[in-house]
Short mmCIF file of C-alpha atoms in Angstrom, two decimals:
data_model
loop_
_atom_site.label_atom_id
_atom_site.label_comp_id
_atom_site.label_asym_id
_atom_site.label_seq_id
_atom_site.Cartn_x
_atom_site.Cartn_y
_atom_site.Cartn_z
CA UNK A 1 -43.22 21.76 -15.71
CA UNK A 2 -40.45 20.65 -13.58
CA UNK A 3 -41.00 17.29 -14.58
CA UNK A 4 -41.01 17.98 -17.90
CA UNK A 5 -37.53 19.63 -17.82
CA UNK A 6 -35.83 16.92 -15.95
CA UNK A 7 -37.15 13.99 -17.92
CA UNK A 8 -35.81 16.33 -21.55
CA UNK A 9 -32.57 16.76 -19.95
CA UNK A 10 -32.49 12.88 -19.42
CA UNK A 11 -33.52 11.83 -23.02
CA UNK A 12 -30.95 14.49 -23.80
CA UNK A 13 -27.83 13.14 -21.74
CA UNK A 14 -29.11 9.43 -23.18
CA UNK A 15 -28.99 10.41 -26.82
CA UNK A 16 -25.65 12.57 -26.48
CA UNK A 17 -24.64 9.06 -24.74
CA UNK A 18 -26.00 6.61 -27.36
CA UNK A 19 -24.11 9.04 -30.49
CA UNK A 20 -20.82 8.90 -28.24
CA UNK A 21 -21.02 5.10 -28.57
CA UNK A 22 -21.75 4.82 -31.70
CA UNK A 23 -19.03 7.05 -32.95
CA UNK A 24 -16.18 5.04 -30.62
CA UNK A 25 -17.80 1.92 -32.49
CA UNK A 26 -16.85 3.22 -35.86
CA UNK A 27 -13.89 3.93 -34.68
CA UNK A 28 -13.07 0.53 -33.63
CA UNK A 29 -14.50 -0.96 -36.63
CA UNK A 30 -12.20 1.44 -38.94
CA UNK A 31 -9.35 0.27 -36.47
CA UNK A 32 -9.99 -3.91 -36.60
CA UNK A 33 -9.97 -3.56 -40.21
CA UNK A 34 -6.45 -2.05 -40.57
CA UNK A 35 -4.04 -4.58 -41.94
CA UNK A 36 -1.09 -5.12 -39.65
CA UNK A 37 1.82 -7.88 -38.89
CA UNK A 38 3.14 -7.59 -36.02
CA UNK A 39 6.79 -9.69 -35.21
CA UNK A 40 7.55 -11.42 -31.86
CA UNK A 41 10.81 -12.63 -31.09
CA UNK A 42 11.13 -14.80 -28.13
CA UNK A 43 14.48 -13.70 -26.69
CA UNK A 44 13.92 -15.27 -23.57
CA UNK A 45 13.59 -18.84 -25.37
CA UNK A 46 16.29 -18.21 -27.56
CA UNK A 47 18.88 -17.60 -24.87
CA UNK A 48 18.07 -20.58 -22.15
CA UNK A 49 17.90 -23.28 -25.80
CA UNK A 50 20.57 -22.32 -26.49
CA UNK A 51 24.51 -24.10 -26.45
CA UNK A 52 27.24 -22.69 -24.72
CA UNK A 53 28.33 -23.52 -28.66
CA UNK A 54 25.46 -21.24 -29.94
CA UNK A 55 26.18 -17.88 -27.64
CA UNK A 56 28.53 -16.33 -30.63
CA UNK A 57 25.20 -16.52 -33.26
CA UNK A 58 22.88 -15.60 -30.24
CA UNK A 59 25.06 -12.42 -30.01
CA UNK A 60 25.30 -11.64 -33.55
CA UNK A 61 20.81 -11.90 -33.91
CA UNK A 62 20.53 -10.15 -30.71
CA UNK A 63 23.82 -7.55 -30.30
CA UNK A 64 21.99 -5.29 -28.30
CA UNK A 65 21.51 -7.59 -25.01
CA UNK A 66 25.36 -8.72 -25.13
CA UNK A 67 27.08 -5.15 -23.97
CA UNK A 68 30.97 -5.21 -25.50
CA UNK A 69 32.57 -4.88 -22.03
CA UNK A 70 30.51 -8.02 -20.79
CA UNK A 71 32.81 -11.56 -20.87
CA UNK A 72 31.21 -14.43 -22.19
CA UNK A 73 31.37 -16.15 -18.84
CA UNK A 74 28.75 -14.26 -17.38
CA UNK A 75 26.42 -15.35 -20.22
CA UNK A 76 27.67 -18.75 -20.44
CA UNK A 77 26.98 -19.19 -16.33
CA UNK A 78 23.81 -17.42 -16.78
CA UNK A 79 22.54 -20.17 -19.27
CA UNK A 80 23.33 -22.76 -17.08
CA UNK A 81 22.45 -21.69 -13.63
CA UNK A 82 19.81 -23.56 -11.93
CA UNK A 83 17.96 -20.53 -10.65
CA UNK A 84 17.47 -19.26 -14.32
CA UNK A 85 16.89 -21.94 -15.87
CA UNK A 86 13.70 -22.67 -12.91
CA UNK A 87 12.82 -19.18 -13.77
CA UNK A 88 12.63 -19.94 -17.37
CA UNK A 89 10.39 -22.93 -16.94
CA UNK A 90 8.12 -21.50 -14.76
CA UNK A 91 7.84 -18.39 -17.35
CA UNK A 92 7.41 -21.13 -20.65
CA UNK A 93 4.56 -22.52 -18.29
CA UNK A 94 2.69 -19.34 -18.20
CA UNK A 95 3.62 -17.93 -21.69
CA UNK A 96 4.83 -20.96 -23.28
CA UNK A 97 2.18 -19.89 -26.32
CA UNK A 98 2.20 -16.38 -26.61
CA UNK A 99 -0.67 -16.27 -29.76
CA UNK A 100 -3.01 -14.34 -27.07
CA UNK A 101 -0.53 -11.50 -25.91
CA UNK A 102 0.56 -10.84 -29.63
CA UNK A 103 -2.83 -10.61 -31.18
CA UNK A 104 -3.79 -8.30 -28.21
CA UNK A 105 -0.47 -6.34 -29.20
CA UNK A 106 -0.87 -6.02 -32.70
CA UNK A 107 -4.59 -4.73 -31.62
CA UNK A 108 -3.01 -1.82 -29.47
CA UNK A 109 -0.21 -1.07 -32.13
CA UNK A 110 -3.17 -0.26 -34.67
CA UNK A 111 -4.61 2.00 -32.10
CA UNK A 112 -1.61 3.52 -31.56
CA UNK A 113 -0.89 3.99 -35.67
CA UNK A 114 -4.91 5.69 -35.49
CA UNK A 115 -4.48 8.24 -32.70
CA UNK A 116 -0.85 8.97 -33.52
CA UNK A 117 -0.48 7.76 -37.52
CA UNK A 118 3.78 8.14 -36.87
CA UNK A 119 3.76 5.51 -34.89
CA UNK A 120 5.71 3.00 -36.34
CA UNK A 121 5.24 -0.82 -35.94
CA UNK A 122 7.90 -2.04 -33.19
CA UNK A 123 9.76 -5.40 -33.27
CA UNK A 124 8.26 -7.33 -29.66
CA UNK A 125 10.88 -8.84 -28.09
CA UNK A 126 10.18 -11.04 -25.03
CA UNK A 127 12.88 -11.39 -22.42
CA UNK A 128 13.89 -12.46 -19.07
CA UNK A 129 14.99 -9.51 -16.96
CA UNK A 130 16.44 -8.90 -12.96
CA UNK A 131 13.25 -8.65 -12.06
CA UNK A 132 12.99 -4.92 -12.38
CA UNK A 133 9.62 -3.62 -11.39
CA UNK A 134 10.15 0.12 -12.55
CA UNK A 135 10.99 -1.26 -15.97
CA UNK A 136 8.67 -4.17 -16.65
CA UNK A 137 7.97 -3.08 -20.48
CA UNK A 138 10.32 -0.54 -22.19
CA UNK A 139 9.39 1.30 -25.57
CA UNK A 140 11.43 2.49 -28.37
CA UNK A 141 10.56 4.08 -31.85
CA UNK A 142 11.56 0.59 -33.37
CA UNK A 143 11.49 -1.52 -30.46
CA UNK A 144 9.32 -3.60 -27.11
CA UNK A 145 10.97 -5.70 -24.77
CA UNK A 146 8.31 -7.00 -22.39
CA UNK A 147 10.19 -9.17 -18.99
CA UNK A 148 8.07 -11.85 -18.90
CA UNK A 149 9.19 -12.86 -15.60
CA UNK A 150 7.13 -9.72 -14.10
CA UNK A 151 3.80 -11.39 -15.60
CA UNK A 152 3.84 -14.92 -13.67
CA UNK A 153 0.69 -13.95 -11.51
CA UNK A 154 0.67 -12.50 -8.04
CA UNK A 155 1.02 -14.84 -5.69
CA UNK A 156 3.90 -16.24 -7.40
CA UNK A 157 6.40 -17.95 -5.48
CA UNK A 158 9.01 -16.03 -6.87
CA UNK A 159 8.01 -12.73 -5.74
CA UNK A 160 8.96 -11.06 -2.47
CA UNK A 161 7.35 -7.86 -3.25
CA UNK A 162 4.76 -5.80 -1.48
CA UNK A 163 1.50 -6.50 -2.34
CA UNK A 164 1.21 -3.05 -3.89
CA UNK A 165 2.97 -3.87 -6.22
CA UNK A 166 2.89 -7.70 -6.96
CA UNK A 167 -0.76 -7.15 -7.70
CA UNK A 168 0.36 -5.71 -10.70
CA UNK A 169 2.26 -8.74 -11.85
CA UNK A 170 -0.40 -10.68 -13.85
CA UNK A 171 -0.57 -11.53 -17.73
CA UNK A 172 -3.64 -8.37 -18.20
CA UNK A 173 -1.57 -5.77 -17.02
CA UNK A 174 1.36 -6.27 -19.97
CA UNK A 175 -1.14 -3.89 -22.34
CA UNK A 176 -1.20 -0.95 -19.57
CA UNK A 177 2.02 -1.46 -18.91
CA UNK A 178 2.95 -0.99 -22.64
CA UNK A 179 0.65 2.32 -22.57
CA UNK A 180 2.70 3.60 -20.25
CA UNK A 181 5.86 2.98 -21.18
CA UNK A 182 4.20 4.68 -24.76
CA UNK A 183 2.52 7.62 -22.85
CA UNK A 184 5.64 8.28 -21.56
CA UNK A 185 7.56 9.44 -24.59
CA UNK A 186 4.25 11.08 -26.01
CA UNK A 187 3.46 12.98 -22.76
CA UNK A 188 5.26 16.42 -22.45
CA UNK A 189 6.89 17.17 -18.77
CA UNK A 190 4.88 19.09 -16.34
CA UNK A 191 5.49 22.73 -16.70
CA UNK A 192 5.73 23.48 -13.13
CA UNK A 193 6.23 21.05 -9.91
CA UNK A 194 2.23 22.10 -8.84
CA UNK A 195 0.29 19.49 -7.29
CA UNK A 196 -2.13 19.93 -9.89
CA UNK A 197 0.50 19.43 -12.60
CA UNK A 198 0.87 16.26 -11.60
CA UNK A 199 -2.55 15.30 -10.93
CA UNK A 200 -3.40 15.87 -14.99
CA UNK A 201 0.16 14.42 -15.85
CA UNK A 202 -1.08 11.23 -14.42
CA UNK A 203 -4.17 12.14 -16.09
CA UNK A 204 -2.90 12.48 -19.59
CA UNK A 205 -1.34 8.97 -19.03
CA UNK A 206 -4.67 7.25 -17.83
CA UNK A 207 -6.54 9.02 -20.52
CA UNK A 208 -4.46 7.68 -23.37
CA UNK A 209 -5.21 3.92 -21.47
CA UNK A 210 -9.21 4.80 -22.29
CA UNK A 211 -8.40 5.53 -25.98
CA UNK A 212 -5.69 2.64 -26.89
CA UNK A 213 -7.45 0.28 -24.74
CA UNK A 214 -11.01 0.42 -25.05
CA UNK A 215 -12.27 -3.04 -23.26
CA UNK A 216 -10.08 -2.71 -20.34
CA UNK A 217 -11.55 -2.35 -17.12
CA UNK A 218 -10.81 1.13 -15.35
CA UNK A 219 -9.27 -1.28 -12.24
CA UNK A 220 -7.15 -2.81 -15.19
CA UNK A 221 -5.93 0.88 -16.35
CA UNK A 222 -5.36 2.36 -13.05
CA UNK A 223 -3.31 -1.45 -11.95
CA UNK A 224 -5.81 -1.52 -9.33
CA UNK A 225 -8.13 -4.44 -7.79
CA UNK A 226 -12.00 -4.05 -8.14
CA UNK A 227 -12.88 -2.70 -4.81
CA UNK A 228 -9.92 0.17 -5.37
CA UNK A 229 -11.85 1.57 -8.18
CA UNK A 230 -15.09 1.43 -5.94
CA UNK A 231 -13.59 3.02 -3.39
CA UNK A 232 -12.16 6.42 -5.67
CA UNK A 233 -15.47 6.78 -7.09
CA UNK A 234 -17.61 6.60 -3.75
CA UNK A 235 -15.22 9.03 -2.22
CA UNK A 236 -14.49 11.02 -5.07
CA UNK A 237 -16.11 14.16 -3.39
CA UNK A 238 -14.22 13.73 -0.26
CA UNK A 239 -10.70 13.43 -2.44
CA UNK A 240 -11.37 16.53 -3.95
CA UNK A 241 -12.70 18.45 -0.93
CA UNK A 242 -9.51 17.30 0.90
CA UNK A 243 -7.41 18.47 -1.50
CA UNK A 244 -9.00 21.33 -1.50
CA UNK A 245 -9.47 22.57 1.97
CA UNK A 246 -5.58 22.01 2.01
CA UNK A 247 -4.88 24.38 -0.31
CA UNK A 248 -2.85 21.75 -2.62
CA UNK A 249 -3.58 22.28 -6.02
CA UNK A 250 -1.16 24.79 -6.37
CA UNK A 251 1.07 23.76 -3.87
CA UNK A 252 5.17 22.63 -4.85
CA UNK A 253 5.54 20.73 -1.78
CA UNK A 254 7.50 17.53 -3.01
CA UNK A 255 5.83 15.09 -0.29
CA UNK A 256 2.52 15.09 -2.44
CA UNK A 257 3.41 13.09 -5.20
CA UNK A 258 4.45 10.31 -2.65
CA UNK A 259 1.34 10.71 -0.78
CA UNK A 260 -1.12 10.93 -3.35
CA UNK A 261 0.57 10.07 -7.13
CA UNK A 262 3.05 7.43 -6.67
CA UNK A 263 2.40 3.90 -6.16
CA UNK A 264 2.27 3.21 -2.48
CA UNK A 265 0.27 0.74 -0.15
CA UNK A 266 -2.81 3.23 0.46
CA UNK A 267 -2.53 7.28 -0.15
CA UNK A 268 -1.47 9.62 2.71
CA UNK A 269 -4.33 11.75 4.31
CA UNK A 270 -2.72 11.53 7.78
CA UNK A 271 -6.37 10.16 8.58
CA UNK A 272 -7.78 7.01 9.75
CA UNK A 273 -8.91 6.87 5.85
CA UNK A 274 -5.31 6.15 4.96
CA UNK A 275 -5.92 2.35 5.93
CA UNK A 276 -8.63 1.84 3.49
CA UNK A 277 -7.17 4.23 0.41
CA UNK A 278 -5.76 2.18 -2.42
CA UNK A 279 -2.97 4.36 -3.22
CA UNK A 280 -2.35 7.05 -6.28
CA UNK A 281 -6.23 8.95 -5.98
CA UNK A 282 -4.48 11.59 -6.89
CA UNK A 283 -3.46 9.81 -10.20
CA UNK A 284 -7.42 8.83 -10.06
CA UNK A 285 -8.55 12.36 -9.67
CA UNK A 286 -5.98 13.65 -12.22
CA UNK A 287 -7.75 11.39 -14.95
CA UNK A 288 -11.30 12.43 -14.08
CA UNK A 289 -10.60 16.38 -14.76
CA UNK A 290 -8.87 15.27 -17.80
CA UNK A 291 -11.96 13.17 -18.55
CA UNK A 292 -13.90 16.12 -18.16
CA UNK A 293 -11.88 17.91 -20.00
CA UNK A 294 -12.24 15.99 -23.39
CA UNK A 295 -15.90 15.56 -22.88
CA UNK A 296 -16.40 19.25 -22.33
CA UNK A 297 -13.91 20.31 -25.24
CA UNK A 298 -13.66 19.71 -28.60
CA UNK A 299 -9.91 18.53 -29.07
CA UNK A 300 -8.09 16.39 -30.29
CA UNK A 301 -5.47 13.83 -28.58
CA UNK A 302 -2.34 15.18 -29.07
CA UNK A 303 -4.20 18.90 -28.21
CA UNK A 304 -4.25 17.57 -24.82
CA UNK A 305 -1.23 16.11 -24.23
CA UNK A 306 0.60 19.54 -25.05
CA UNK A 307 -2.34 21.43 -22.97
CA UNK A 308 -0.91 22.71 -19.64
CA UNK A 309 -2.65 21.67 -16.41
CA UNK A 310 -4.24 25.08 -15.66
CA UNK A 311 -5.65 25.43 -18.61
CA UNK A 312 -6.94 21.88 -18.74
CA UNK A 313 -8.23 22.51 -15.07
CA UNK A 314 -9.80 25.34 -15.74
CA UNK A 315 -11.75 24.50 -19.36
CA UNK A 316 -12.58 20.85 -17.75
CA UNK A 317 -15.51 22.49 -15.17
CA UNK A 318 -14.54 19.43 -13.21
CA UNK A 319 -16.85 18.08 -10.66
CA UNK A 320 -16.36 15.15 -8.56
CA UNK A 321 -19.75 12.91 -8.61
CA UNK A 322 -21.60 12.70 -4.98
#
Protein backbone atom coordinates (compact mmCIF):
# COMPACT_ATOMS: atom_id res chain seq x y z
CA UNK A 1 0.00 0.00 0.00
CA UNK A 2 2.85 2.12 0.92
CA UNK A 3 4.26 1.66 -2.32
CA UNK A 4 1.42 2.48 -3.97
CA UNK A 5 1.11 5.92 -2.27
CA UNK A 6 4.61 6.98 -2.85
CA UNK A 7 4.87 6.03 -6.49
CA UNK A 8 1.00 8.32 -6.96
CA UNK A 9 2.55 11.10 -5.19
CA UNK A 10 5.53 10.85 -7.72
CA UNK A 11 3.43 10.66 -10.99
CA UNK A 12 1.64 13.47 -9.21
CA UNK A 13 4.67 15.94 -8.48
CA UNK A 14 5.85 14.85 -12.35
CA UNK A 15 2.61 15.89 -13.98
CA UNK A 16 2.12 19.15 -11.74
CA UNK A 17 5.92 19.54 -13.09
CA UNK A 18 5.39 18.72 -16.80
CA UNK A 19 1.93 21.43 -16.82
CA UNK A 20 4.33 24.07 -15.04
CA UNK A 21 6.58 23.76 -18.11
CA UNK A 22 4.37 23.79 -20.46
CA UNK A 23 2.57 26.85 -19.28
CA UNK A 24 6.18 28.95 -18.90
CA UNK A 25 6.57 27.66 -22.65
CA UNK A 26 3.50 29.46 -23.78
CA UNK A 27 4.49 32.08 -22.10
CA UNK A 28 7.69 32.46 -23.85
CA UNK A 29 6.22 31.71 -27.10
CA UNK A 30 3.46 34.61 -26.54
CA UNK A 31 6.61 36.72 -25.45
CA UNK A 32 9.16 35.93 -28.73
CA UNK A 33 6.35 36.83 -30.83
CA UNK A 34 5.83 40.40 -29.51
CA UNK A 35 7.04 42.94 -31.99
CA UNK A 36 9.66 45.23 -30.53
CA UNK A 37 12.67 47.72 -31.73
CA UNK A 38 14.80 48.33 -29.47
CA UNK A 39 17.56 51.57 -30.05
CA UNK A 40 21.26 51.42 -29.05
CA UNK A 41 23.31 54.34 -29.04
CA UNK A 42 26.94 53.82 -28.67
CA UNK A 43 27.95 56.78 -26.50
CA UNK A 44 31.11 55.41 -25.69
CA UNK A 45 32.13 55.34 -29.58
CA UNK A 46 30.71 58.52 -30.21
CA UNK A 47 32.77 60.42 -27.67
CA UNK A 48 36.54 58.83 -28.20
CA UNK A 49 35.69 59.40 -32.63
CA UNK A 50 35.12 62.20 -32.04
CA UNK A 51 37.17 65.92 -32.85
CA UNK A 52 38.04 68.23 -30.33
CA UNK A 53 36.00 70.19 -33.40
CA UNK A 54 32.96 67.83 -32.90
CA UNK A 55 32.53 68.14 -28.79
CA UNK A 56 29.85 71.21 -29.31
CA UNK A 57 27.39 68.61 -31.59
CA UNK A 58 28.45 65.68 -29.21
CA UNK A 59 26.96 67.90 -26.42
CA UNK A 60 23.96 69.02 -28.14
CA UNK A 61 22.92 64.74 -29.11
CA UNK A 62 23.99 63.80 -25.75
CA UNK A 63 23.25 67.02 -23.13
CA UNK A 64 22.79 64.88 -20.37
CA UNK A 65 26.57 63.50 -19.99
CA UNK A 66 28.05 67.21 -20.43
CA UNK A 67 26.87 68.78 -16.80
CA UNK A 68 26.64 72.92 -17.37
CA UNK A 69 29.24 73.65 -14.65
CA UNK A 70 31.78 71.20 -16.43
CA UNK A 71 34.57 73.27 -18.83
CA UNK A 72 35.20 71.89 -22.04
CA UNK A 73 38.77 71.15 -21.09
CA UNK A 74 38.01 68.36 -19.05
CA UNK A 75 36.21 66.72 -22.01
CA UNK A 76 38.58 67.82 -24.54
CA UNK A 77 41.67 66.14 -22.26
CA UNK A 78 39.50 63.27 -21.62
CA UNK A 79 39.27 62.49 -25.46
CA UNK A 80 42.73 62.60 -25.86
CA UNK A 81 44.30 60.98 -22.91
CA UNK A 82 46.20 57.92 -23.51
CA UNK A 83 44.72 55.97 -20.64
CA UNK A 84 41.14 56.44 -22.17
CA UNK A 85 41.69 56.11 -25.24
CA UNK A 86 43.61 52.27 -24.24
CA UNK A 87 40.50 51.80 -22.31
CA UNK A 88 38.38 52.44 -25.27
CA UNK A 89 40.21 50.02 -27.49
CA UNK A 90 40.34 47.37 -25.27
CA UNK A 91 36.35 47.87 -24.69
CA UNK A 92 35.72 48.11 -28.95
CA UNK A 93 37.73 44.71 -28.78
CA UNK A 94 35.28 43.03 -26.59
CA UNK A 95 32.05 44.84 -27.71
CA UNK A 96 33.18 46.24 -30.86
CA UNK A 97 29.73 44.45 -32.39
CA UNK A 98 27.19 44.72 -29.95
CA UNK A 99 24.26 42.70 -32.29
CA UNK A 100 24.40 39.89 -29.38
CA UNK A 101 23.87 42.16 -26.20
CA UNK A 102 20.99 44.13 -28.02
CA UNK A 103 19.02 41.23 -29.28
CA UNK A 104 19.41 39.71 -25.72
CA UNK A 105 18.09 43.27 -24.51
CA UNK A 106 15.29 43.73 -26.62
CA UNK A 107 14.41 39.93 -25.40
CA UNK A 108 14.35 41.09 -21.63
CA UNK A 109 12.54 44.48 -22.47
CA UNK A 110 9.56 42.27 -23.90
CA UNK A 111 9.59 40.37 -20.71
CA UNK A 112 9.60 43.22 -18.86
CA UNK A 113 6.50 44.93 -21.11
CA UNK A 114 4.65 41.08 -20.22
CA UNK A 115 5.04 40.95 -16.45
CA UNK A 116 4.73 44.70 -15.99
CA UNK A 117 2.75 45.96 -19.47
CA UNK A 118 3.86 49.95 -18.24
CA UNK A 119 7.03 49.32 -18.90
CA UNK A 120 8.07 51.44 -21.48
CA UNK A 121 10.81 50.69 -24.12
CA UNK A 122 14.15 52.56 -22.90
CA UNK A 123 16.72 54.21 -25.22
CA UNK A 124 20.27 51.79 -24.47
CA UNK A 125 22.95 53.88 -24.25
CA UNK A 126 26.46 52.35 -23.96
CA UNK A 127 29.13 54.32 -22.18
CA UNK A 128 32.45 54.45 -20.66
CA UNK A 129 32.23 55.16 -16.94
CA UNK A 130 35.00 55.64 -13.68
CA UNK A 131 34.80 52.34 -13.30
CA UNK A 132 32.03 52.36 -10.76
CA UNK A 133 31.17 48.92 -9.56
CA UNK A 134 27.95 49.90 -7.47
CA UNK A 135 26.61 51.47 -10.64
CA UNK A 136 27.57 49.23 -13.54
CA UNK A 137 23.95 49.52 -15.32
CA UNK A 138 21.53 52.34 -14.26
CA UNK A 139 17.69 52.34 -15.22
CA UNK A 140 15.32 55.05 -15.92
CA UNK A 141 11.59 55.12 -17.12
CA UNK A 142 13.04 56.27 -20.61
CA UNK A 143 16.52 55.41 -20.27
CA UNK A 144 19.84 52.40 -19.89
CA UNK A 145 23.26 53.32 -19.71
CA UNK A 146 25.26 50.11 -19.45
CA UNK A 147 29.54 51.00 -18.61
CA UNK A 148 30.94 48.79 -20.80
CA UNK A 149 34.21 49.04 -19.26
CA UNK A 150 32.76 46.84 -16.18
CA UNK A 151 32.09 43.88 -18.82
CA UNK A 152 35.83 43.29 -20.18
CA UNK A 153 36.06 39.76 -18.43
CA UNK A 154 37.58 38.99 -15.07
CA UNK A 155 40.89 38.64 -15.24
CA UNK A 156 41.22 41.78 -17.04
CA UNK A 157 44.25 43.65 -16.75
CA UNK A 158 42.52 46.61 -15.91
CA UNK A 159 40.93 45.54 -12.84
CA UNK A 160 42.36 45.77 -9.33
CA UNK A 161 39.34 44.56 -7.66
CA UNK A 162 38.68 41.72 -5.28
CA UNK A 163 37.84 38.73 -6.76
CA UNK A 164 34.37 39.00 -5.25
CA UNK A 165 33.63 41.21 -7.17
CA UNK A 166 35.63 41.12 -10.52
CA UNK A 167 33.95 37.79 -11.04
CA UNK A 168 31.10 39.67 -11.80
CA UNK A 169 32.68 41.63 -14.58
CA UNK A 170 31.98 39.43 -17.66
CA UNK A 171 29.74 40.15 -20.86
CA UNK A 172 26.65 37.45 -19.20
CA UNK A 173 26.20 39.31 -16.23
CA UNK A 174 25.04 42.83 -18.18
CA UNK A 175 21.23 41.09 -18.27
CA UNK A 176 21.24 40.53 -14.27
CA UNK A 177 22.74 43.46 -13.82
CA UNK A 178 19.95 45.28 -15.79
CA UNK A 179 17.31 43.19 -13.57
CA UNK A 180 18.55 44.70 -10.85
CA UNK A 181 18.97 47.95 -11.52
CA UNK A 182 14.93 47.29 -12.81
CA UNK A 183 13.98 45.35 -9.58
CA UNK A 184 15.13 48.10 -7.85
CA UNK A 185 12.59 50.74 -8.75
CA UNK A 186 9.78 47.96 -8.87
CA UNK A 187 10.67 46.51 -5.41
CA UNK A 188 8.99 48.35 -2.42
CA UNK A 189 11.47 49.09 0.74
CA UNK A 190 11.50 46.66 3.52
CA UNK A 191 8.95 47.52 6.07
CA UNK A 192 11.06 46.93 9.00
CA UNK A 193 15.09 46.53 9.36
CA UNK A 194 14.31 42.44 10.36
CA UNK A 195 16.74 40.06 9.19
CA UNK A 196 14.08 38.36 7.52
CA UNK A 197 13.03 41.53 5.69
CA UNK A 198 15.93 41.49 4.03
CA UNK A 199 16.33 37.96 3.34
CA UNK A 200 12.86 38.14 0.99
CA UNK A 201 13.97 41.73 -0.21
CA UNK A 202 16.85 40.02 -1.81
CA UNK A 203 14.39 37.47 -2.61
CA UNK A 204 11.93 39.56 -4.49
CA UNK A 205 15.00 40.75 -6.54
CA UNK A 206 16.30 37.16 -7.45
CA UNK A 207 12.79 36.08 -8.13
CA UNK A 208 12.09 38.70 -10.73
CA UNK A 209 15.79 37.33 -12.39
CA UNK A 210 13.78 33.70 -12.76
CA UNK A 211 10.82 35.41 -14.53
CA UNK A 212 12.66 38.10 -16.95
CA UNK A 213 15.41 35.76 -17.51
CA UNK A 214 14.33 32.39 -18.05
CA UNK A 215 17.65 30.56 -19.61
CA UNK A 216 19.98 32.01 -17.18
CA UNK A 217 21.74 29.83 -14.98
CA UNK A 218 20.85 30.30 -11.13
CA UNK A 219 25.01 30.92 -10.70
CA UNK A 220 24.36 33.61 -13.51
CA UNK A 221 21.32 35.26 -11.38
CA UNK A 222 22.83 35.10 -8.04
CA UNK A 223 26.58 36.63 -9.90
CA UNK A 224 27.98 33.57 -8.54
CA UNK A 225 30.54 30.80 -9.99
CA UNK A 226 29.20 27.15 -10.41
CA UNK A 227 30.50 25.57 -7.33
CA UNK A 228 28.81 28.72 -5.19
CA UNK A 229 25.46 27.60 -6.23
CA UNK A 230 26.48 23.91 -5.26
CA UNK A 231 27.56 24.83 -2.22
CA UNK A 232 23.97 26.94 -1.01
CA UNK A 233 22.01 24.09 -2.08
CA UNK A 234 24.07 21.20 -0.29
CA UNK A 235 24.05 23.27 2.81
CA UNK A 236 20.85 24.77 2.52
CA UNK A 237 19.61 22.96 5.76
CA UNK A 238 22.54 24.02 7.73
CA UNK A 239 21.93 27.94 6.51
CA UNK A 240 18.64 27.80 7.75
CA UNK A 241 19.24 25.89 10.99
CA UNK A 242 21.99 28.49 11.73
CA UNK A 243 19.94 31.15 11.28
CA UNK A 244 17.70 29.76 13.21
CA UNK A 245 19.26 28.53 16.36
CA UNK A 246 20.48 32.27 16.44
CA UNK A 247 17.39 33.63 16.78
CA UNK A 248 17.92 36.01 13.55
CA UNK A 249 14.98 36.14 11.63
CA UNK A 250 13.57 38.70 13.56
CA UNK A 251 16.52 40.21 14.71
CA UNK A 252 17.44 44.36 13.73
CA UNK A 253 20.97 43.89 14.37
CA UNK A 254 22.64 45.93 11.43
CA UNK A 255 25.85 43.53 11.19
CA UNK A 256 23.62 40.83 9.37
CA UNK A 257 23.16 42.26 6.18
CA UNK A 258 27.06 42.51 5.91
CA UNK A 259 27.47 39.08 7.05
CA UNK A 260 24.96 37.31 5.22
CA UNK A 261 23.19 39.81 2.31
CA UNK A 262 25.80 41.98 0.96
CA UNK A 263 28.38 41.04 -1.41
CA UNK A 264 31.44 40.00 0.46
CA UNK A 265 34.33 37.38 -0.09
CA UNK A 266 32.46 34.37 1.79
CA UNK A 267 29.39 34.99 4.44
CA UNK A 268 30.10 35.45 8.19
CA UNK A 269 29.22 32.40 10.47
CA UNK A 270 32.19 33.13 12.78
CA UNK A 271 32.91 29.33 11.83
CA UNK A 272 35.54 27.52 10.08
CA UNK A 273 32.61 27.35 7.28
CA UNK A 274 33.21 31.02 6.60
CA UNK A 275 36.30 30.00 4.34
CA UNK A 276 34.32 27.93 2.02
CA UNK A 277 30.83 30.21 1.96
CA UNK A 278 30.47 32.15 -1.24
CA UNK A 279 29.04 35.16 0.20
CA UNK A 280 25.19 36.63 0.27
CA UNK A 281 23.32 32.89 1.40
CA UNK A 282 21.28 34.94 2.99
CA UNK A 283 20.31 36.63 -0.39
CA UNK A 284 20.23 32.71 -1.52
CA UNK A 285 17.92 31.69 1.23
CA UNK A 286 15.78 34.87 0.83
CA UNK A 287 14.95 33.68 -2.86
CA UNK A 288 14.13 30.09 -1.95
CA UNK A 289 11.16 31.13 0.64
CA UNK A 290 10.09 33.48 -1.97
CA UNK A 291 10.30 30.56 -4.41
CA UNK A 292 8.21 28.73 -2.20
CA UNK A 293 6.12 31.23 -1.82
CA UNK A 294 4.90 31.59 -5.52
CA UNK A 295 4.78 27.90 -5.96
CA UNK A 296 2.61 27.47 -2.91
CA UNK A 297 0.34 30.63 -3.72
CA UNK A 298 -1.60 31.65 -6.34
CA UNK A 299 -0.36 35.34 -7.06
CA UNK A 300 0.57 37.28 -9.24
CA UNK A 301 4.05 39.29 -9.70
CA UNK A 302 3.47 42.51 -8.63
CA UNK A 303 1.21 40.69 -5.53
CA UNK A 304 4.52 39.76 -4.29
CA UNK A 305 6.55 42.47 -4.62
CA UNK A 306 4.07 44.62 -2.39
CA UNK A 307 3.68 41.36 0.02
CA UNK A 308 5.50 42.01 3.34
CA UNK A 309 8.15 39.51 4.47
CA UNK A 310 6.07 37.96 7.31
CA UNK A 311 3.43 37.31 5.45
CA UNK A 312 5.43 35.91 2.57
CA UNK A 313 7.36 33.82 5.29
CA UNK A 314 4.67 32.60 6.77
CA UNK A 315 2.22 31.53 3.52
CA UNK A 316 5.63 30.16 1.76
CA UNK A 317 5.77 26.78 4.30
CA UNK A 318 9.41 27.09 3.44
CA UNK A 319 11.65 24.17 3.82
CA UNK A 320 15.21 24.00 3.08
CA UNK A 321 15.94 20.61 0.96
CA UNK A 322 18.29 17.94 2.96
Amino acid sequence: MNKVVVKTGIFVAALLLILACDKRSKVEQEISKKPLTLKVSRFDKAFFESTPQELPKLKAAYPYFFPADTEDAIWLDKMQNPMWRELYGEVQKKFGNFQKEQTEITDLVKHMQHYFPETKTPKVITIISEMDYHNKVIYTDTLLLISLELYLGKSHRFYEFPKYISQNFEPQQIMPDLVSAFAFRKILPPKDASFLSQLVYAGKELYLKDLLLPSYSDADKMGYMPEQINWCAENESYIWRYFIDKKMLYSTDQKLASRFINPAPFSKFYLEIDNESPGRVGAWVGWQIVRAFMENNKVSVQDLLVADAKTIFEQSHYKPKK
